[in-house]
Amino acid sequence: MSVENVLSNNILEQLRSNGLITRQEVVINSGDIYYAKDVLTNEKRIVENSIIDQIQSITITENSNTKTILKG
């Protein structure tokens, strides 16, 4: 039995802004596959791993470019 995880909000928003998922869909990782699930109708469809990997790498790069100064 594999564990299912919903992707982070940052990644979901990026997928929505690119038109890859709708407002009522979330993307879930189950084992080695990703699928979009409509939370209203429970309809599911497979999402290509390469698309998710590309979005994740962009999100990680954007987050690593954000620098803050810590004051003590």
Coordinates of C-alpha atoms in Angstrom, one line a residue:
M1 CA 0.0 0.0 0.0
S2 CA 1.5 3.3 -1.1
V3 CA 1.2 6.6 0.8
E4 CA -0.6 9.4 -1.0
N5 CA 0.5 13.0 -0.6
V6 CA -1.1 16.2 -1.9
L7 CA 1.6 18.5 -3.4
S8 CA 2.4 21.8 -1.7
N9 CA 0.3 24.8 -2.2
N10 CA 3.1 26.6 -4.1
I11 CA 3.3 23.8 -6.7
L12 CA -0.5 23.6 -7.0
E13 CA -0.7 27.4 -7.6
Q14 CA 2.0 27.1 -10.3
L15 CA 0.1 24.3 -12.0
R16 CA -3.1 26.3 -11.9
S17 CA -1.4 29.5 -13.3
N18 CA 0.0 27.4 -16.1
G19 CA -3.5 26.0 -16.9
L20 CA -2.5 22.4 -16.1
I21 CA -5.1 21.9 -13.4
T22 CA -8.3 23.7 -12.5
R23 CA -9.2 25.6 -9.4
Q24 CA -11.1 22.6 -7.9
E25 CA -8.3 20.1 -8.6
V26 CA -5.4 19.0 -6.5
V27 CA -2.4 16.9 -7.5
I28 CA -1.6 13.8 -5.5
N29 CA 1.5 11.8 -5.5
S30 CA 0.9 8.0 -5.1
G31 CA 4.0 5.9 -5.3
D32 CA 5.7 6.9 -8.6
I33 CA 2.7 8.5 -10.3
Y34 CA 1.0 11.8 -10.0
Y35 CA -2.7 12.3 -10.6
A36 CA -5.1 15.3 -10.6
K37 CA -8.2 14.8 -8.5
D38 CA -11.3 17.1 -8.8
V39 CA -12.4 17.6 -5.2
L40 CA -16.0 18.2 -6.2
T41 CA -16.6 15.3 -8.5
N42 CA -13.8 12.9 -7.4
E43 CA -12.8 12.5 -11.0
K44 CA -9.1 11.6 -11.4
R45 CA -6.6 11.8 -14.3
I46 CA -2.9 11.1 -14.6
V47 CA -0.4 14.0 -14.7
E48 CA 2.9 13.5 -16.4
N49 CA 5.8 13.1 -14.0
S50 CA 8.0 15.3 -16.2
I51 CA 5.6 18.3 -15.8
I52 CA 5.6 17.9 -12.0
D53 CA 9.4 17.6 -11.9
Q54 CA 9.8 20.7 -14.0
I55 CA 7.4 22.8 -11.8
Q56 CA 9.1 21.5 -8.6
S57 CA 12.6 22.5 -9.9
I58 CA 11.3 26.0 -10.8
T59 CA 9.7 26.3 -7.4
I60 CA 12.9 25.2 -5.6
T61 CA 15.0 27.6 -7.6
E62 CA 12.7 30.5 -6.8
N63 CA 12.7 29.7 -3.1
S64 CA 16.5 29.4 -3.0
N65 CA 16.8 32.8 -4.5
T66 CA 14.9 34.4 -1.7
K67 CA 17.4 35.6 0.9
T68 CA 16.7 37.3 4.2
I69 CA 18.8 38.9 6.8
L70 CA 18.4 37.6 10.3
K71 CA 18.8 40.1 13.0
G72 CA 19.7 39.1 16.5

